[in-house]
PDB file of C-alpha atoms and ligand atoms in Angstrom:
ATOM      1  CA  UNK J   1      -4.554 -29.706  18.982  1.00 94.00           C
ATOM      2  CA  UNK J   2      -2.274 -26.719  19.405  1.00 96.00           C
ATOM      3  CA  UNK J   3      -3.639 -23.492  20.849  1.00 96.00           C
ATOM      4  CA  UNK J   4      -5.467 -21.537  18.165  1.00 97.00           C
ATOM      5  CA  UNK J   5      -4.592 -17.832  18.213  1.00 98.00           C
ATOM      6  CA  UNK J   6      -7.406 -15.275  18.145  1.00 98.00           C
ATOM      7  CA  UNK J   7     -10.044 -17.895  18.928  1.00 97.00           C
ATOM      8  CA  UNK J   8     -12.185 -15.442  20.923  1.00 97.00           C
ATOM      9  CA  UNK J   9     -12.063 -12.954  18.055  1.00 98.00           C
ATOM     10  CA  UNK J  10     -12.963 -15.637  15.521  1.00 98.00           C
ATOM     11  CA  UNK J  11     -15.958 -16.597  17.650  1.00 97.00           C
ATOM     12  CA  UNK J  12     -17.061 -13.001  17.918  1.00 97.00           C
ATOM     13  CA  UNK J  13     -16.739 -12.485  14.168  1.00 97.00           C
ATOM     14  CA  UNK J  14     -18.761 -15.591  13.392  1.00 97.00           C
ATOM     15  CA  UNK J  15     -21.507 -14.865  15.917  1.00 97.00           C
ATOM     16  CA  UNK J  16     -21.694 -11.111  15.539  1.00 96.00           C
ATOM     17  CA  UNK J  17     -20.029  -9.400  12.575  1.00 93.00           C
ATOM     18  CA  UNK J  18     -20.674 -12.178  10.071  1.00 96.00           C
ATOM     19  CA  UNK J  19     -24.342 -12.245  11.055  1.00 96.00           C
ATOM     20  CA  UNK J  20     -24.560  -8.454  10.629  1.00 93.00           C
ATOM     21  CA  UNK J  21     -23.179  -8.749   7.082  1.00 93.00           C
ATOM     22  CA  UNK J  22     -24.634 -12.122   6.161  1.00 96.00           C
ATOM     23  CA  UNK J  23     -26.705 -10.817   3.255  1.00 97.00           C
ATOM     24  CA  UNK J  24     -23.741  -8.891   1.864  1.00 97.00           C
ATOM     25  CA  UNK J  25     -21.442 -11.929   2.079  1.00 97.00           C
ATOM     26  CA  UNK J  26     -24.042 -14.085   0.324  1.00 97.00           C
ATOM     27  CA  UNK J  27     -24.414 -11.494  -2.421  1.00 97.00           C
ATOM     28  CA  UNK J  28     -20.628 -11.289  -2.841  1.00 97.00           C
ATOM     29  CA  UNK J  29     -20.533 -15.063  -3.311  1.00 97.00           C
ATOM     30  CA  UNK J  30     -23.456 -15.129  -5.749  1.00 98.00           C
ATOM     31  CA  UNK J  31     -22.351 -12.169  -7.843  1.00 97.00           C
ATOM     32  CA  UNK J  32     -18.587 -12.389  -7.247  1.00 97.00           C
ATOM     33  CA  UNK J  33     -16.373  -9.542  -6.129  1.00 97.00           C
ATOM     34  CA  UNK J  34     -16.469  -6.230  -7.921  1.00 97.00           C
ATOM     35  CA  UNK J  35     -14.148  -3.940  -5.935  1.00 98.00           C
ATOM     36  CA  UNK J  36     -13.931  -0.353  -7.086  1.00 93.00           C
ATOM     37  CA  UNK J  37     -10.396   0.198  -5.892  1.00 98.00           C
ATOM     38  CA  UNK J  38      -7.030  -1.452  -5.494  1.00 98.00           C
ATOM     39  CA  UNK J  39      -5.417  -0.436  -2.215  1.00 99.00           C
ATOM     40  CA  UNK J  40      -1.641  -0.870  -1.981  1.00 99.00           C
ATOM     41  CA  UNK J  41      -0.576  -0.479   1.631  1.00 98.00           C
ATOM     42  CA  UNK J  42       2.193  -1.430   4.002  1.00 98.00           C
ATOM     43  CA  UNK J  43       2.188  -4.761   5.860  1.00 98.00           C
ATOM     44  CA  UNK J  44       2.571  -2.783   9.101  1.00 98.00           C
ATOM     45  CA  UNK J  45       0.087  -4.199  11.628  1.00 98.00           C
ATOM     46  CA  UNK J  46      -1.136  -0.687  12.463  1.00 98.00           C
ATOM     47  CA  UNK J  47      -2.467  -0.009   8.955  1.00 98.00           C
ATOM     48  CA  UNK J  48      -5.920  -1.479   8.410  1.00 98.00           C
ATOM     49  CA  UNK J  49      -7.218  -0.466   4.965  1.00 98.00           C
ATOM     50  CA  UNK J  50     -10.878  -1.308   5.587  1.00 97.00           C
ATOM     51  CA  UNK J  51     -10.829   0.434   8.961  1.00 98.00           C
ATOM     52  CA  UNK J  52      -9.316   3.730   7.805  1.00 98.00           C
ATOM     53  CA  UNK J  53     -11.651   3.924   4.798  1.00 98.00           C
ATOM     54  CA  UNK J  54     -14.660   2.540   6.670  1.00 97.00           C
ATOM     55  CA  UNK J  55     -15.243   0.215   3.731  1.00 97.00           C
ATOM     56  CA  UNK J  56     -17.125  -3.053   3.544  1.00 95.00           C
ATOM     57  CA  UNK J  57     -16.167  -6.544   2.391  1.00 96.00           C
ATOM     58  CA  UNK J  58     -15.997  -6.431  -1.405  1.00 97.00           C
ATOM     59  CA  UNK J  59     -15.054  -2.735  -1.629  1.00 98.00           C
ATOM     60  CA  UNK J  60     -11.262  -2.947  -1.671  1.00 98.00           C
ATOM     61  CA  UNK J  61      -8.866  -5.287  -3.410  1.00 98.00           C
ATOM     62  CA  UNK J  62      -5.825  -5.114  -1.176  1.00 98.00           C
ATOM     63  CA  UNK J  63      -2.104  -5.655  -1.653  1.00 98.00           C
ATOM     64  CA  UNK J  64       0.112  -5.244   1.357  1.00 98.00           C
ATOM     65  CA  UNK J  65       3.848  -5.566   1.429  1.00 98.00           C
ATOM     66  CA  UNK J  66       6.749  -4.023   3.286  1.00 98.00           C
ATOM     67  CA  UNK J  67       6.726  -0.310   2.511  1.00 98.00           C
ATOM     68  CA  UNK J  68       3.681  -0.279   0.163  1.00 98.00           C
ATOM     69  CA  UNK J  69       6.002  -0.831  -2.772  1.00 98.00           C
ATOM     70  CA  UNK J  70       5.252  -1.307  -6.462  1.00 98.00           C
ATOM     71  CA  UNK J  71       8.086  -3.145  -8.170  1.00 98.00           C
ATOM     72  CA  UNK J  72       8.517  -1.828 -11.727  1.00 98.00           C
ATOM     73  CA  UNK J  73       7.020  -3.943 -14.531  1.00 98.00           C
ATOM     74  CA  UNK J  74       9.395  -6.848 -15.180  1.00 97.00           C
ATOM     75  CA  UNK J  75       7.964  -9.528 -17.465  1.00 96.00           C
ATOM     76  CA  UNK J  76      10.124 -12.549 -16.600  1.00 97.00           C
ATOM     77  CA  UNK J  77       9.522 -15.943 -14.991  1.00 96.00           C
ATOM     78  CA  UNK J  78      10.160 -15.000 -11.373  1.00 96.00           C
ATOM     79  CA  UNK J  79       7.345 -15.040  -8.818  1.00 96.00           C
ATOM     80  CA  UNK J  80       6.138 -11.445  -8.704  1.00 97.00           C
ATOM     81  CA  UNK J  81       3.324 -11.488  -6.141  1.00 97.00           C
ATOM     82  CA  UNK J  82       2.686  -7.752  -6.079  1.00 98.00           C
ATOM     83  CA  UNK J  83       2.765  -7.466  -9.872  1.00 98.00           C
ATOM     84  CA  UNK J  84       0.407 -10.432 -10.299  1.00 98.00           C
ATOM     85  CA  UNK J  85      -2.130  -8.902  -7.911  1.00 98.00           C
ATOM     86  CA  UNK J  86      -1.845  -5.535  -9.682  1.00 98.00           C
ATOM     87  CA  UNK J  87      -2.467  -7.159 -13.064  1.00 98.00           C
ATOM     88  CA  UNK J  88      -5.453  -9.079 -11.726  1.00 98.00           C
ATOM     89  CA  UNK J  89      -6.990  -5.951 -10.201  1.00 98.00           C
ATOM     90  CA  UNK J  90      -6.482  -3.849 -13.315  1.00 98.00           C
ATOM     91  CA  UNK J  91      -7.203  -6.294 -16.138  1.00 98.00           C
ATOM     92  CA  UNK J  92      -9.673  -8.765 -14.600  1.00 98.00           C
ATOM     93  CA  UNK J  93     -11.452  -6.829 -11.854  1.00 98.00           C
ATOM     94  CA  UNK J  94     -11.230  -3.540 -13.768  1.00 98.00           C
ATOM     95  CA  UNK J  95     -10.777  -1.376 -10.685  1.00 98.00           C
ATOM     96  CA  UNK J  96     -11.286   2.333 -11.340  1.00 98.00           C
ATOM     97  CA  UNK J  97      -8.909   3.645  -8.696  1.00 98.00           C
ATOM     98  CA  UNK J  98      -5.521   2.586  -7.381  1.00 99.00           C
ATOM     99  CA  UNK J  99      -4.494   3.970  -4.002  1.00 99.00           C
ATOM    100  CA  UNK J 100      -0.888   3.810  -2.864  1.00 99.00           C
ATOM    101  CA  UNK J 101      -1.099   4.424   0.857  1.00 98.00           C
ATOM    102  CA  UNK J 102       2.087   5.174   2.750  1.00 98.00           C
ATOM    103  CA  UNK J 103       2.164   5.956   6.441  1.00 98.00           C
ATOM    104  CA  UNK J 104       3.976   7.644   9.303  1.00 98.00           C
ATOM    105  CA  UNK J 105       6.568   5.689  11.307  1.00 98.00           C
ATOM    106  CA  UNK J 106       7.158   3.280   8.426  1.00 98.00           C
ATOM    107  CA  UNK J 107       9.826   0.730   9.330  1.00 97.00           C
ATOM    108  CA  UNK J 108      10.771   0.147   5.714  1.00 97.00           C
ATOM    109  CA  UNK J 109      11.466   3.838   5.117  1.00 97.00           C
ATOM    110  CA  UNK J 110      13.562   3.955   8.267  1.00 97.00           C
ATOM    111  CA  UNK J 111      15.412   0.798   7.237  1.00 97.00           C
ATOM    112  CA  UNK J 112      16.660   2.545   4.103  1.00 97.00           C
ATOM    113  CA  UNK J 113      18.987   4.450   6.440  1.00 97.00           C
ATOM    114  CA  UNK J 114      19.936   1.447   8.569  1.00 95.00           C
ATOM    115  CA  UNK J 115      20.872  -1.047   5.889  1.00 89.00           C
ATOM    116  CA  UNK J 116      23.910  -2.198   7.837  1.00 90.00           C
ATOM    117  CA  UNK J 117      21.494  -3.808  10.327  1.00 91.00           C
ATOM    118  CA  UNK J 118      19.941  -5.935   7.603  1.00 91.00           C
ATOM    119  CA  UNK J 119      22.487  -8.633   6.938  1.00 90.00           C
ATOM    120  CA  UNK J 120      22.663 -12.395   6.590  1.00 93.00           C
ATOM    121  CA  UNK J 121      20.854 -15.112   4.701  1.00 92.00           C
ATOM    122  CA  UNK J 122      17.834 -14.856   7.024  1.00 95.00           C
ATOM    123  CA  UNK J 123      17.102 -11.362   5.690  1.00 95.00           C
ATOM    124  CA  UNK J 124      18.142 -11.861   2.076  1.00 96.00           C
ATOM    125  CA  UNK J 125      14.694 -11.021   0.698  1.00 96.00           C
ATOM    126  CA  UNK J 126      14.264  -7.980   2.932  1.00 96.00           C
ATOM    127  CA  UNK J 127      17.656  -6.675   1.882  1.00 96.00           C
ATOM    128  CA  UNK J 128      16.777  -7.175  -1.755  1.00 96.00           C
ATOM    129  CA  UNK J 129      13.333  -5.589  -1.294  1.00 97.00           C
ATOM    130  CA  UNK J 130      14.978  -2.441   0.110  1.00 97.00           C
ATOM    131  CA  UNK J 131      16.663  -1.936  -3.261  1.00 97.00           C
ATOM    132  CA  UNK J 132      13.244  -0.741  -4.438  1.00 97.00           C
ATOM    133  CA  UNK J 133      13.762   2.303  -2.233  1.00 98.00           C
ATOM    134  CA  UNK J 134      17.201   3.242  -3.551  1.00 97.00           C
ATOM    135  CA  UNK J 135      16.014   6.094  -5.791  1.00 98.00           C
ATOM    136  CA  UNK J 136      13.693   7.322  -3.053  1.00 98.00           C
ATOM    137  CA  UNK J 137      16.593   7.597  -0.632  1.00 98.00           C
ATOM    138  CA  UNK J 138      18.794   9.378  -3.176  1.00 98.00           C
ATOM    139  CA  UNK J 139      16.070  11.931  -3.904  1.00 98.00           C
ATOM    140  CA  UNK J 140      15.403  12.511  -0.210  1.00 98.00           C
ATOM    141  CA  UNK J 141      19.081  12.974   0.626  1.00 98.00           C
ATOM    142  CA  UNK J 142      19.392  15.616  -2.115  1.00 97.00           C
ATOM    143  CA  UNK J 143      16.437  17.561  -0.656  1.00 96.00           C
ATOM    144  CA  UNK J 144      17.662  17.013   2.914  1.00 96.00           C
ATOM    145  CA  UNK J 145      21.094  18.436   2.090  1.00 95.00           C
ATOM    146  CA  UNK J 146      19.568  21.869   1.515  1.00 95.00           C
ATOM    147  CA  UNK J 147      16.848  21.525   4.178  1.00 94.00           C
ATOM    148  CA  UNK J 148      18.452  19.839   7.194  1.00 93.00           C
ATOM    149  CA  UNK J 149      15.552  20.846   9.472  1.00 96.00           C
ATOM    150  CA  UNK J 150      12.970  18.694   7.719  1.00 95.00           C
ATOM    151  CA  UNK J 151      11.845  15.358   9.105  1.00 97.00           C
ATOM    152  CA  UNK J 152      13.815  12.977   6.915  1.00 97.00           C
ATOM    153  CA  UNK J 153      11.603   9.965   7.689  1.00 97.00           C
ATOM    154  CA  UNK J 154       8.338  11.740   6.877  1.00 98.00           C
ATOM    155  CA  UNK J 155       9.879  13.071   3.678  1.00 98.00           C
ATOM    156  CA  UNK J 156      11.040   9.544   2.775  1.00 98.00           C
ATOM    157  CA  UNK J 157       7.585   8.105   3.453  1.00 98.00           C
ATOM    158  CA  UNK J 158       5.983  10.722   1.196  1.00 98.00           C
ATOM    159  CA  UNK J 159       8.543  10.630  -1.629  1.00 98.00           C
ATOM    160  CA  UNK J 160       8.269   6.838  -1.520  1.00 98.00           C
ATOM    161  CA  UNK J 161       4.561   7.093  -2.347  1.00 98.00           C
ATOM    162  CA  UNK J 162       5.327   9.234  -5.397  1.00 98.00           C
ATOM    163  CA  UNK J 163       7.900   6.744  -6.683  1.00 98.00           C
ATOM    164  CA  UNK J 164       5.395   3.916  -6.380  1.00 98.00           C
ATOM    165  CA  UNK J 165       2.808   5.924  -8.339  1.00 98.00           C
ATOM    166  CA  UNK J 166       5.465   6.391 -11.013  1.00 98.00           C
ATOM    167  CA  UNK J 167       6.235   2.662 -10.982  1.00 98.00           C
ATOM    168  CA  UNK J 168       2.563   1.849 -11.525  1.00 98.00           C
ATOM    169  CA  UNK J 169       2.812   3.607 -14.891  1.00 98.00           C
ATOM    170  CA  UNK J 170       5.505   1.139 -16.024  1.00 98.00           C
ATOM    171  CA  UNK J 171       2.685  -1.433 -16.330  1.00 98.00           C
ATOM    172  CA  UNK J 172       1.456  -1.024 -19.920  1.00 98.00           C
ATOM    173  CA  UNK J 173      -2.213  -1.649 -19.111  1.00 98.00           C
ATOM    174  CA  UNK J 174      -2.171   0.880 -16.262  1.00 98.00           C
ATOM    175  CA  UNK J 175      -0.570   3.527 -18.452  1.00 98.00           C
ATOM    176  CA  UNK J 176      -3.144   2.882 -21.164  1.00 98.00           C
ATOM    177  CA  UNK J 177      -6.092   3.056 -18.765  1.00 98.00           C
ATOM    178  CA  UNK J 178      -4.800   6.165 -16.973  1.00 98.00           C
ATOM    179  CA  UNK J 179      -4.341   7.930 -20.314  1.00 98.00           C
ATOM    180  CA  UNK J 180      -7.843   6.991 -21.464  1.00 98.00           C
ATOM    181  CA  UNK J 181      -9.337   8.139 -18.159  1.00 98.00           C
ATOM    182  CA  UNK J 182     -10.577   4.663 -17.150  1.00 98.00           C
ATOM    183  CA  UNK J 183      -8.248   4.503 -14.165  1.00 98.00           C
ATOM    184  CA  UNK J 184      -7.117   7.043 -11.577  1.00 98.00           C
ATOM    185  CA  UNK J 185      -4.019   6.822  -9.364  1.00 98.00           C
ATOM    186  CA  UNK J 186      -3.956   8.255  -5.840  1.00 98.00           C
ATOM    187  CA  UNK J 187      -1.226   8.848  -3.278  1.00 98.00           C
ATOM    188  CA  UNK J 188      -2.308   8.841   0.370  1.00 98.00           C
ATOM    189  CA  UNK J 189      -0.283   9.400   3.529  1.00 98.00           C
ATOM    190  CA  UNK J 190      -1.851   7.945   6.660  1.00 98.00           C
ATOM    191  CA  UNK J 191      -0.777   9.304  10.018  1.00 98.00           C
ATOM    192  CA  UNK J 192      -0.994   6.601  12.654  1.00 98.00           C
ATOM    193  CA  UNK J 193      -0.838   9.084  15.526  1.00 98.00           C
ATOM    194  CA  UNK J 194      -3.811  11.205  14.423  1.00 98.00           C
ATOM    195  CA  UNK J 195      -5.836   8.892  12.175  1.00 98.00           C
ATOM    196  CA  UNK J 196      -5.675  11.524   9.438  1.00 98.00           C
ATOM    197  CA  UNK J 197      -4.967  10.966   5.772  1.00 98.00           C
ATOM    198  CA  UNK J 198      -3.128  13.514   3.634  1.00 98.00           C
ATOM    199  CA  UNK J 199      -3.959  13.258  -0.069  1.00 98.00           C
ATOM    200  CA  UNK J 200      -1.402  13.920  -2.777  1.00 98.00           C
ATOM    201  CA  UNK J 201      -2.340  16.850  -4.984  1.00 98.00           C
ATOM    202  CA  UNK J 202      -0.385  16.751  -8.255  1.00 96.00           C
ATOM    203  CA  UNK J 203      -1.352  20.381  -9.000  1.00 97.00           C
ATOM    204  CA  UNK J 204       0.514  21.643  -5.943  1.00 97.00           C
ATOM    205  CA  UNK J 205       2.902  18.670  -5.683  1.00 97.00           C
ATOM    206  CA  UNK J 206       2.078  18.319  -2.004  1.00 97.00           C
ATOM    207  CA  UNK J 207       0.155  16.160   0.430  1.00 98.00           C
ATOM    208  CA  UNK J 208      -2.909  17.949   1.760  1.00 98.00           C
ATOM    209  CA  UNK J 209      -5.496  17.387   4.441  1.00 96.00           C
ATOM    210  CA  UNK J 210      -8.963  17.842   2.985  1.00 93.00           C
ATOM    211  CA  UNK J 211     -10.983  16.874   6.044  1.00 86.00           C
TER     212      UNK J 211
HETATM  213 ZN1  LIG D 301       5.355   0.733   6.630  1.00 74.83          ZN
END
């Protein structure tokens, strides 16, 4: 048998953390999952949704992809993994909150400015995925032109969150539920270096620390 990665960790989970939460896991099997929120985060290995929200198994329905992106609603026959998970969370699990969580030092946001490095058949899907950030980049470059002192990557990471919130509203069910007050959308910016989260405030159109 080939070497199993993380075997020590798996053992520790089984013998320690699973035991600590055994009743909760049993309940989640008996009653099924009923997460309150859909968390859309980046695949970056440094972003751990349950850790930064101190949440338990069953609390968060999670989608992670490169750059915490939300592809706009596109009802065709392609395999839309992110869209399928969004639909499931909204229409079957009836989550009450959707969090789009961007982060500092995001490789996808940086890659928008280094597209020449992403070439070849082995990166065809990454290259295509970056197209989702085209409008973000255009918006950022317009702002940057008049404010050359700002941190272009941080601005990109934050503007990217706002575009994904906008894209969520292209899903008819989300729009309907947001308008009726059944569903709330949130933009979060997680800073890896400090562990802080800045929350988007639509009243001031800015990301704010509240803690
Ligand atoms: Zn990222």
